[in-house]
CSV table of C-alpha atoms and ligand atoms in Angstrom, one decimal:
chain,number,residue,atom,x,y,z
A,104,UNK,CA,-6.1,-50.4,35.2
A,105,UNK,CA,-5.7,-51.1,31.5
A,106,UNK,CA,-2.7,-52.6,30.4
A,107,UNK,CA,-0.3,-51.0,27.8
A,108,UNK,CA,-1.7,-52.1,24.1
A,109,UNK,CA,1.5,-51.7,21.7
A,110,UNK,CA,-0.1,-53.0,18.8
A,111,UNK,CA,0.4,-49.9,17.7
A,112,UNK,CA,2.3,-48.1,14.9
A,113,UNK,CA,3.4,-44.6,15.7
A,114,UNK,CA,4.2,-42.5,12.6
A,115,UNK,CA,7.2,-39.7,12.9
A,116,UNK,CA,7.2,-37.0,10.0
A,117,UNK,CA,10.8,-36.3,9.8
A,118,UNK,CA,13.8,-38.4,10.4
A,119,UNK,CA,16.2,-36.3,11.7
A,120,UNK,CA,18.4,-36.0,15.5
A,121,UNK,CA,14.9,-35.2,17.3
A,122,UNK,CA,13.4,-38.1,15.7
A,123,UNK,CA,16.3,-40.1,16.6
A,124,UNK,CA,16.3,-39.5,20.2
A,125,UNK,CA,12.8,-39.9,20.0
A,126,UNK,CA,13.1,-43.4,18.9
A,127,UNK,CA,15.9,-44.1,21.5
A,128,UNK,CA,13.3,-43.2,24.1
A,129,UNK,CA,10.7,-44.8,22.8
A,130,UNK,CA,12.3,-48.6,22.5
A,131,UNK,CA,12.0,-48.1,26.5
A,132,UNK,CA,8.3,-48.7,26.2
A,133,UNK,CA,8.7,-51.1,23.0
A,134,UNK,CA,7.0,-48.6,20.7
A,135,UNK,CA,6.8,-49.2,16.9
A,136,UNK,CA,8.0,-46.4,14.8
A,137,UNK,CA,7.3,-45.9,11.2
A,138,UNK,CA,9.3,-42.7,10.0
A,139,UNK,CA,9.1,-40.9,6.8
A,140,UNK,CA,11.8,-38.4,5.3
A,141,UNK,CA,13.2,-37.2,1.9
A,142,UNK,CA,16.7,-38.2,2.5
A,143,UNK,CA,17.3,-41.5,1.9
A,144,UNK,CA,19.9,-41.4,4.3
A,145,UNK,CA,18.4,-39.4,7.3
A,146,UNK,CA,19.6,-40.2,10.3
A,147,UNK,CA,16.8,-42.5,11.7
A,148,UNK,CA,16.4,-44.5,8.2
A,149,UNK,CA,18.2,-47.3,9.4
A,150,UNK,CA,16.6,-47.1,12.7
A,151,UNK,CA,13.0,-47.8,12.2
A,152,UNK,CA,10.6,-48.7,9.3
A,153,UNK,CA,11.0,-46.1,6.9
A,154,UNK,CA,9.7,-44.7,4.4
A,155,UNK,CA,11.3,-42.3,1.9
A,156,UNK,CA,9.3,-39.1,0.4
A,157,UNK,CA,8.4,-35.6,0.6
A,158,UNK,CA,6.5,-34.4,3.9
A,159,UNK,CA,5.4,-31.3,1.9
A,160,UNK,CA,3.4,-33.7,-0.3
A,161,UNK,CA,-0.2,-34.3,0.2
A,162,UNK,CA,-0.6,-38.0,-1.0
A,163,UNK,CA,2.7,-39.0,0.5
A,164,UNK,CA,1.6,-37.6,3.8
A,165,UNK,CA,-1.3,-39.6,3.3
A,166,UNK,CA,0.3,-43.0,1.8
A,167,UNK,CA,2.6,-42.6,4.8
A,168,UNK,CA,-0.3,-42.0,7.4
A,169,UNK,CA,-2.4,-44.6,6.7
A,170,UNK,CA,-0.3,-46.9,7.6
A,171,UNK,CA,0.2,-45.7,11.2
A,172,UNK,CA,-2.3,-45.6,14.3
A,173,UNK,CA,-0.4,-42.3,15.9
A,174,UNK,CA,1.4,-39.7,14.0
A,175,UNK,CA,4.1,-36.5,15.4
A,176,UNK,CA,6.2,-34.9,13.7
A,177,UNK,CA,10.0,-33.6,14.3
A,178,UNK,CA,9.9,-30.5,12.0
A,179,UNK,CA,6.7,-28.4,11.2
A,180,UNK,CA,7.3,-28.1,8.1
A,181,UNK,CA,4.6,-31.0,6.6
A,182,UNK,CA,1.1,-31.0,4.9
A,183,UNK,CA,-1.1,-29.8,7.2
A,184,UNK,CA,-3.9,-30.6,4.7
A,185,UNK,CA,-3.5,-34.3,4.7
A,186,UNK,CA,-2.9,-34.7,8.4
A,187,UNK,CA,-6.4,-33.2,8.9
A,188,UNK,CA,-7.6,-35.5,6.4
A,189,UNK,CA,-6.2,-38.6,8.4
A,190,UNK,CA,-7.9,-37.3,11.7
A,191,UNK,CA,-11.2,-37.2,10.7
A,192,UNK,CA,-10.2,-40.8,8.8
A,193,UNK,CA,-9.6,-41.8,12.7
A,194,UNK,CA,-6.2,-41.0,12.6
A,195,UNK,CA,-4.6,-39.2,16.1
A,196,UNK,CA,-2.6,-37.0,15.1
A,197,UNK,CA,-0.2,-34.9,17.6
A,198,UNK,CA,0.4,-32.5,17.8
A,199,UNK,CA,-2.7,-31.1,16.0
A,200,UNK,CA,-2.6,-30.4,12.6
A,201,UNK,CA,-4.6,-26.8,13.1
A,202,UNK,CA,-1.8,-26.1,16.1
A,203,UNK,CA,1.2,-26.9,13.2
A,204,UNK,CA,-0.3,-24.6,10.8
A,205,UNK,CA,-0.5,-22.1,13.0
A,206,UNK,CA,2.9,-22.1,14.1
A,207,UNK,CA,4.1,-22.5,10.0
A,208,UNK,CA,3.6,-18.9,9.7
A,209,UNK,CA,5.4,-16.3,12.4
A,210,UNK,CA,2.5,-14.1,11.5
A,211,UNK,CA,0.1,-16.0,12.9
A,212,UNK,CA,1.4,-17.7,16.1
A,213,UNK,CA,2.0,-13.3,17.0
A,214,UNK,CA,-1.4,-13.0,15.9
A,215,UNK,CA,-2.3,-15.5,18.4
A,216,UNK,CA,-0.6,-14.3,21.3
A,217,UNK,CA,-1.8,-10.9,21.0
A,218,UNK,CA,-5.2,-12.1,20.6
A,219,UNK,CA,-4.7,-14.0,24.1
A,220,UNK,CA,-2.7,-11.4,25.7
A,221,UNK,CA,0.5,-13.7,26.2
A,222,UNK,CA,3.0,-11.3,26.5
A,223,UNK,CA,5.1,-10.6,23.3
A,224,UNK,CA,7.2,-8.1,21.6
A,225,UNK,CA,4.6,-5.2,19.7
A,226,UNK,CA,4.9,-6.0,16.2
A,227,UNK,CA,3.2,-5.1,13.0
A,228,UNK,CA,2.6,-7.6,9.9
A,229,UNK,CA,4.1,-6.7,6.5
A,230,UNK,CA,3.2,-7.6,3.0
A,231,UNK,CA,6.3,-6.8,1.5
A,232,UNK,CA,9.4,-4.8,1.5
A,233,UNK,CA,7.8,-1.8,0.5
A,234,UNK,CA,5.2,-1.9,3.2
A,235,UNK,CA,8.4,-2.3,6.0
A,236,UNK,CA,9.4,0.5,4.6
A,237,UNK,CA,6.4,2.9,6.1
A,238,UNK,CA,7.3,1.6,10.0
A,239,UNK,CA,10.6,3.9,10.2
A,240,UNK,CA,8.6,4.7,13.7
A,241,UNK,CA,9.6,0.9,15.0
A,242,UNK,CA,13.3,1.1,14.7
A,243,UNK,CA,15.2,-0.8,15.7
A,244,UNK,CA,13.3,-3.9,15.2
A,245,UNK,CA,13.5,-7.3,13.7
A,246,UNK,CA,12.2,-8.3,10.7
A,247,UNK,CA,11.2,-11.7,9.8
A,248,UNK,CA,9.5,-14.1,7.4
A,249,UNK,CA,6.3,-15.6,7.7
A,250,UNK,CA,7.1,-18.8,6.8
A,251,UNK,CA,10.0,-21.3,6.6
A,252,UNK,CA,12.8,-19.5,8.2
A,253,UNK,CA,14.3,-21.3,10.8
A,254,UNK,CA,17.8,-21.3,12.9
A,255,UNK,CA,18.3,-17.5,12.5
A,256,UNK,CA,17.1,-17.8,8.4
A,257,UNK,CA,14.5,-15.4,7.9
A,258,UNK,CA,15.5,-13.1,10.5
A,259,UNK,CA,17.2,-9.7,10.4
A,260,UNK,CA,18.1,-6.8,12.6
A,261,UNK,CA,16.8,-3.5,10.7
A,262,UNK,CA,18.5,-0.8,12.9
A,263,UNK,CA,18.3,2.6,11.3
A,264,UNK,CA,16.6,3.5,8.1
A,265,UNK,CA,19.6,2.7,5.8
A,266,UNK,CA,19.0,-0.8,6.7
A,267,UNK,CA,14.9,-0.7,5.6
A,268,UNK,CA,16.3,-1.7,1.7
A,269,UNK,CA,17.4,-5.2,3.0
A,270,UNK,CA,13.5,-5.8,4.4
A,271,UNK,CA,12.6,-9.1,3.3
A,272,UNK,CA,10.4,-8.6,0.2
A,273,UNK,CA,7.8,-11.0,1.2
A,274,UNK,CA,4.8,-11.8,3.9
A,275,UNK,CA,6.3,-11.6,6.6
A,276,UNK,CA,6.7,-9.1,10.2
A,277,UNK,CA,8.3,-6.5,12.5
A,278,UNK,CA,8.7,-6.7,15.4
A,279,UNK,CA,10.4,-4.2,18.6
A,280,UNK,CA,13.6,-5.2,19.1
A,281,UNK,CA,13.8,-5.9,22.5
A,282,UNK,CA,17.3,-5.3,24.5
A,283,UNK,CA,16.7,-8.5,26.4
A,284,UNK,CA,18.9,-9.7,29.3
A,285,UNK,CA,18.3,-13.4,28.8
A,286,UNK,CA,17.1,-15.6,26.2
A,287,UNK,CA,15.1,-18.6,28.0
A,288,UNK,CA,12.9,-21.6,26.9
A,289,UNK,CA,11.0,-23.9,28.9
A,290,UNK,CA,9.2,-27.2,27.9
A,291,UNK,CA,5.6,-27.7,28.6
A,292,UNK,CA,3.9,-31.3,28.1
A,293,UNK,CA,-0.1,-31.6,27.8
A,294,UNK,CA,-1.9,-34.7,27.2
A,295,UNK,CA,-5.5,-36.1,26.2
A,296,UNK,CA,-6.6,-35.8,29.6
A,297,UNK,CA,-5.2,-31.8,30.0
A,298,UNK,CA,-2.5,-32.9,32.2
A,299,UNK,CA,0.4,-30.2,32.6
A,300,UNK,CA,4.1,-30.4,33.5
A,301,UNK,CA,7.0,-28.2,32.7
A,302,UNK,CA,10.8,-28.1,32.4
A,303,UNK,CA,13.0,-25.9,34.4
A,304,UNK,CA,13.6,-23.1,32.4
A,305,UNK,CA,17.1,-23.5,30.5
A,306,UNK,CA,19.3,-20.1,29.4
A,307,UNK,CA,21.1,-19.6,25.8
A,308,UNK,CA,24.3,-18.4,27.1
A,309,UNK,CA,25.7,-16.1,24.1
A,310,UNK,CA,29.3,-15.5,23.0
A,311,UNK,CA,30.4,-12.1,24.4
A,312,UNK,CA,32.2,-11.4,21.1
A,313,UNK,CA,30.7,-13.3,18.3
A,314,UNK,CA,26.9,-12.8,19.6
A,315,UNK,CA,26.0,-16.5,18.9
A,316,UNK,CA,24.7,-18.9,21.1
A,317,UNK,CA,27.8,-20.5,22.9
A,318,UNK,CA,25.9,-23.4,25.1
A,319,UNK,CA,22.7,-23.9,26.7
A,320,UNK,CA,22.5,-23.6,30.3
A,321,UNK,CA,19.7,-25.5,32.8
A,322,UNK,CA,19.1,-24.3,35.3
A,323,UNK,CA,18.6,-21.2,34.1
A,324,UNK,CA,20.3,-18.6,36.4
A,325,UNK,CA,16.7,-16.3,37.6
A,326,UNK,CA,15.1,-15.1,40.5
A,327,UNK,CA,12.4,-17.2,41.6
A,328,UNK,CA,9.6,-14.9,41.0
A,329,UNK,CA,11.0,-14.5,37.0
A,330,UNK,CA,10.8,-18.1,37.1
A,331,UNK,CA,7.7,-18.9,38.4
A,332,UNK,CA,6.1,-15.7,35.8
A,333,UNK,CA,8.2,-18.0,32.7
A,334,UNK,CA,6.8,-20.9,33.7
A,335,UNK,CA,2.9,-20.1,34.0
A,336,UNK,CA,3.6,-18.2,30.5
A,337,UNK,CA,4.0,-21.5,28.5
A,338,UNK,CA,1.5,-23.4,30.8
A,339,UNK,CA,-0.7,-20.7,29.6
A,340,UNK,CA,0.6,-21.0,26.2
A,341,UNK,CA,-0.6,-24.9,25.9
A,342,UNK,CA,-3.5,-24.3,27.8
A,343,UNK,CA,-5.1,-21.9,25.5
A,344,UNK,CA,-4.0,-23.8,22.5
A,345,UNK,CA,-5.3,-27.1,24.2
A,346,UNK,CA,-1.8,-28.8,22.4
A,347,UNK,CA,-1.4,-32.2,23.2
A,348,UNK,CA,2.6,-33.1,23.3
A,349,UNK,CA,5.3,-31.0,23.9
A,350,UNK,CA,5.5,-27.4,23.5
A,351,UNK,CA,9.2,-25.6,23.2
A,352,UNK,CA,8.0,-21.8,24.6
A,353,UNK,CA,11.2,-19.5,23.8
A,354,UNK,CA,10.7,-16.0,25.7
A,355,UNK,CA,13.0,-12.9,26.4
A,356,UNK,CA,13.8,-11.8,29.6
A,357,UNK,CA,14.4,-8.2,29.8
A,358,UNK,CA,16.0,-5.8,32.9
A,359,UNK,CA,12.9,-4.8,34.0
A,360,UNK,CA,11.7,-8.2,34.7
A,361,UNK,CA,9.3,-8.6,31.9
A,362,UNK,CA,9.0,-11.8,30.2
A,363,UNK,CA,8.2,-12.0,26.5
A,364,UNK,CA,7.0,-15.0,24.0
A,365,UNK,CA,9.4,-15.0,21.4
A,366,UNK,CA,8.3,-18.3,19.3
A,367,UNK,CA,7.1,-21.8,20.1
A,368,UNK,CA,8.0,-24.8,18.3
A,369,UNK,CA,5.2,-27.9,19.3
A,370,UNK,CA,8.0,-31.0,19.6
A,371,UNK,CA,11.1,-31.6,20.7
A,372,UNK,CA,13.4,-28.8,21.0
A,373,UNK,CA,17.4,-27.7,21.2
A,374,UNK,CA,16.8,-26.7,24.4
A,375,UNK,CA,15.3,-29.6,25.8
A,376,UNK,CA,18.4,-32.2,24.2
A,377,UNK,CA,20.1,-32.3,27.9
A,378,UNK,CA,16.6,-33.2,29.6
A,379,UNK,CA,18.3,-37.0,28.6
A,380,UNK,CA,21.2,-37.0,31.0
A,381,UNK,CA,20.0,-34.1,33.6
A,382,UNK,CA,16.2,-34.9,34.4
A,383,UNK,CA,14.0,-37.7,35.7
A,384,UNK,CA,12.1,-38.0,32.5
A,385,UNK,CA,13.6,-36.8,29.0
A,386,UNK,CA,11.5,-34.3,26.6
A,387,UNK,CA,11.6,-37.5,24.4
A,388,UNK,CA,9.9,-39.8,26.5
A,389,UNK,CA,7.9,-36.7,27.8
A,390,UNK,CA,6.5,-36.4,23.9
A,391,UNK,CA,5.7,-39.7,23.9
A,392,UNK,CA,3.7,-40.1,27.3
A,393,UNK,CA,1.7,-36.8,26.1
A,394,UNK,CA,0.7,-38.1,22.4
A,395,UNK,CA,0.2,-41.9,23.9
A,396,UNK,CA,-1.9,-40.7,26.8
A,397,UNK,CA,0.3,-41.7,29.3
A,398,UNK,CA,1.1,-40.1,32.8
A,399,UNK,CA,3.5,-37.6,32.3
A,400,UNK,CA,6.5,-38.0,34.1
A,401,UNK,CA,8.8,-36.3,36.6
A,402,UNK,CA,10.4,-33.6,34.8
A,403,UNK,CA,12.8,-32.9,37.9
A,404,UNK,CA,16.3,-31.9,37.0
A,405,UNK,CA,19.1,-34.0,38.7
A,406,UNK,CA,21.9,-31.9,38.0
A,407,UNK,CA,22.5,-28.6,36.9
A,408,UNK,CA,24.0,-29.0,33.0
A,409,UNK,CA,25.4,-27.4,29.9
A,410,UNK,CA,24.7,-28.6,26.0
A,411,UNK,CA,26.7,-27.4,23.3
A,412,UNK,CA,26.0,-27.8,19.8
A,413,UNK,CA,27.9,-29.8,17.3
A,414,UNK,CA,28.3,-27.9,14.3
A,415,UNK,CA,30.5,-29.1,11.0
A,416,UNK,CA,33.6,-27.1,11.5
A,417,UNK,CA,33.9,-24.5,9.0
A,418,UNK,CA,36.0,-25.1,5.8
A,419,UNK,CA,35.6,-28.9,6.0
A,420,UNK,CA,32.9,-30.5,3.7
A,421,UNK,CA,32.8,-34.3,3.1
A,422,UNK,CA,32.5,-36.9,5.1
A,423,UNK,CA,32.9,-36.6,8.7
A,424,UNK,CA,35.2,-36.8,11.6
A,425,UNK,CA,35.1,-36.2,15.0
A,426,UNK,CA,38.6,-34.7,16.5
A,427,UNK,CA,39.4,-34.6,20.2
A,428,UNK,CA,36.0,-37.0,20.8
A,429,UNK,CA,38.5,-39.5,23.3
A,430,UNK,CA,39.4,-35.8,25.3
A,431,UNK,CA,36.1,-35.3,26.0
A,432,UNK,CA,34.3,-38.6,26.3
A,433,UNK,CA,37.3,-38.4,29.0
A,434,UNK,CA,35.9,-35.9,31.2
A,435,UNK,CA,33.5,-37.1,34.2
A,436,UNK,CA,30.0,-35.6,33.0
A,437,UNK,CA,30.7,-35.8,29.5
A,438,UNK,CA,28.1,-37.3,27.2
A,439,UNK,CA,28.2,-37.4,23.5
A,440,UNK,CA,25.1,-37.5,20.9
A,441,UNK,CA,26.4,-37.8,17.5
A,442,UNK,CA,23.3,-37.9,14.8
A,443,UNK,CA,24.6,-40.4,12.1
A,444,UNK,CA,25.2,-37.9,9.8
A,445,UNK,CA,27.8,-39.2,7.1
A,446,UNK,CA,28.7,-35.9,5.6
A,447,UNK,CA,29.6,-32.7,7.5
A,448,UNK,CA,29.4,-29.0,6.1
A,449,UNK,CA,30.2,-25.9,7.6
A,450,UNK,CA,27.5,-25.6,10.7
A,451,UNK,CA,25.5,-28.2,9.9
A,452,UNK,CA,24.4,-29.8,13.1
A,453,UNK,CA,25.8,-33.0,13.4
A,454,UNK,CA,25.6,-33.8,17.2
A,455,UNK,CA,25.7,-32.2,20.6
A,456,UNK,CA,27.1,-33.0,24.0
A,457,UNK,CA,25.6,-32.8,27.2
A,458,UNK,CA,27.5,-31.8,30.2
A,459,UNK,CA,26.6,-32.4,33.9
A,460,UNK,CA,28.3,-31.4,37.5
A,461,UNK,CA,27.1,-30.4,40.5
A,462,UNK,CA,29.7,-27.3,40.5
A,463,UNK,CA,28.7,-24.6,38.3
A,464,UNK,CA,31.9,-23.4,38.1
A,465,UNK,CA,33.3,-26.5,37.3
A,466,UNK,CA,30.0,-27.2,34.6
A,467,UNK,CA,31.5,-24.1,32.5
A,468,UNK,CA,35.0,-24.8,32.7
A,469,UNK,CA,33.7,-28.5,31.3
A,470,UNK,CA,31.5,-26.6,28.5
A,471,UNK,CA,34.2,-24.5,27.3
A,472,UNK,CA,36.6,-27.0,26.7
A,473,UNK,CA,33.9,-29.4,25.2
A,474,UNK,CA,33.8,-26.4,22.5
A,475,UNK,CA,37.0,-25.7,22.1
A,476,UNK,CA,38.0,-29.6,21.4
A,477,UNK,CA,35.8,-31.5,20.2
A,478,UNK,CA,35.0,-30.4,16.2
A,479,UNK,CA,33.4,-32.1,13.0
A,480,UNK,CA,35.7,-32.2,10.2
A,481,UNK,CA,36.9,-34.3,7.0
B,515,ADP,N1,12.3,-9.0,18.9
B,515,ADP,C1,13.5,-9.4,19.1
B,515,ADP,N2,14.4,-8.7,19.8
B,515,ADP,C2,15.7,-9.1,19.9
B,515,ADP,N3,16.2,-10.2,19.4
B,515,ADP,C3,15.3,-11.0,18.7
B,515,ADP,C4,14.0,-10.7,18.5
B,515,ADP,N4,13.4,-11.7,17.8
B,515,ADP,C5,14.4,-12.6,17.6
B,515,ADP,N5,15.5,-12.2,18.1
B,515,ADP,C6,16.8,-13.0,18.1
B,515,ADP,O1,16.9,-13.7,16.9
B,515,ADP,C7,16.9,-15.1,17.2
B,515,ADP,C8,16.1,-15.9,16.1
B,515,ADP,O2,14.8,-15.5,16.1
B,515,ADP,P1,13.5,-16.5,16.1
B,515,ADP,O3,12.3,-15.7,15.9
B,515,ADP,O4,13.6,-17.3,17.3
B,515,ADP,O5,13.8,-17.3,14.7
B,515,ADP,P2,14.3,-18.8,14.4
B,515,ADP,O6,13.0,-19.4,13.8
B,515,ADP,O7,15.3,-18.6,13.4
B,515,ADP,O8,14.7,-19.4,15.7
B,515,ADP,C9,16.3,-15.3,18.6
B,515,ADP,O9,16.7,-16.4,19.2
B,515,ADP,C10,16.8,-14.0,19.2
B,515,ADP,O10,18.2,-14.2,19.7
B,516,MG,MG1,14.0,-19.4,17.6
């Protein structure tokens, strides 16, 4: 057996929450981070050694890199070009720079599933507004941009033909919209050696009224053979693209039992933020055993849980403050994440709380009130 080596620097591209629960795993092992972001002030800056600059930016990608032994990221959006650069200067870098850029552009992460028959909603690619404008035939459908939309940005509902003029007027695609029952994701972990584990599959429970995502929900609430089909989807997902780390797979569930790729995000996820408090081994510490080529651990789930997002209240900009937080901190289960964010604006996320009990019944009742007391404002 070899023993640990930590003389090591392991370089994060991004300093937000994921990075920041990243590091909290990581001081478990005695990892040293070295994390770059653009704002002075992210929310791991004080946390590790950081450096300050554009992740868009070839040479500071590179300045940045050097420096390191190991580099992840938190947030695809990064030069590709420069990571590649650092790998074949020795550099590991994971998850792959070739798997990032294909997962920058929507068009080609479909592209990719249809060329590996992972299942997936039909969907044609578009040029431009003009060019939606010729698939009346795929109504309803979603239409989305390529590139750099992300939390519901760059996507929009095009029902009937009236709404065809609001087509996004660049490179971008349309997709079926599917009438889904559930919206799932599970988390898939690969490392050097081609070792797989995954996640129980956790649900986005919506808002009956508003249509937004109320709280996440693990278990999800399936039939075991729906189950069983989700999870050899995204084993098949990070087998094909031989990823090494964590792999977020979001699918639809429909009535008819079918089970669709929607998008996959290769790092920590929203939906894995609960795998902290409710499973053996969190996504974090999952991420780093996969990059670090470490035995992945027990992704068992110890109790059925909830996660709600902490969103700035809207109407309150400036800096922030968290009402009801000794109500719910209160509450047997309860478990707060706050990100270090000094100023709050209207949905900006700016923590989340995770939830656990036995009782489902209870676990809602817990979830609900979480949301209803606990808010972000100035
Ligand atoms: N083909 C589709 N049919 C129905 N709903 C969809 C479809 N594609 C996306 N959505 C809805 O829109 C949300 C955001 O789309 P997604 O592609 O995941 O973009 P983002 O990058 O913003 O997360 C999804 O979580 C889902 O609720
Ligand atoms: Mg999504």
């Amino acid at each position: 057996m070899k023993p640990f080596n930590q003389n090591f620097k392991l370089g994060v591209l991004g300093g937000g929450q994921l990075g920041r629960m990243l590091i909290q795993a990581g001081i478990d092992f005695n990892i040293p981070f070295a994390v770059l972001d653009p704002d002075p002030n992210a929310p791991c800056s004080s946390l590790a050694e950081f450096h300050c600059g554009k992740l868009t930016d070839y040479d500071t990608v590179m300045k940045f890199g050097e420096t390191c032994d190991v580099i992840t990221i938190e947030i695809e959006n990064v030069n590709t070009s420069a990571l590649k650069t650092l790998v074949r200067q020795g550099k590991k870098v994971y998850p792959q720079p070739s798997i990032i850029e294909l997962i920058q552009d929507k068009r080609t992460q479909k592209t990719f599933y249809q060329e590996h028959k992972i299942p997936t909603a039909d969907f044609v690619l578009t040029k431009n507004r003009e060019d939606v404008m010729q698939y009346k035939k795929i109504l309803p459908a979603v239409n989305k941009l390529g590139r750099e939309g992300y939390d519901g940005r760059g996507v929009q509902i095009l029902r009937s033909e009236a709404d065809l003029v609001k087509a996004f007027d660049s490179p971008g695609l349309l997709e079926k919209l599917i009438p889904f029952e559930k919206e799932i994701a599970i988390i898939v972990a690969r490392n050097e050696k081609g070792e797989v584990t995954s996640y129980p599959a956790v649900e986005m429970i919506f808002h009956p009224v508003q249509n937004l995502v109320e709280y996440l929900f693990a278990p999800a609430q399936l039939s075991p053979a729906i189950f069983q089909l989700a999870e050899s989807i995204a084993r098949k997902v990070i087998d094909t693209l031989e990823m090494i780390g964590i792999l977020a797979v979001e699918m639809f569930v429909t009535k008819e039992g079918e089970v669709l790729v929607n998008e996959i995000a290769p790092r920590p996820h929203n939906s894995g933020h609960q795998t902290i408090e409710a499973n053996v081994t969190s996504q974090y510490e999952q991420h780093l055993r996969a990059i670090l080529n470490l035995p992945l651990g027990d992704t068992k789930l110890i109790q059925p849980s909830a996660m709600v997002n902490l969103l700035g209240e809207p109407g309150h900009s400036g800096v922030a403050r968290y009402e009801g937080f000794e109500e719910v901190i209160r509450i047997p289960g309860v478990h707060v994440h706050l990100y270090g964010k000094q100023f709050t604006k209207p949905f900006r996320k700016m923590g989340h709380v995770t939830i656990v009990d036995s009782d489902l019944v209870s676990l809602k009742n817990k979830a609900t009130f979480v949301k209803q007391t606990l808010k972000v404002i100035t």
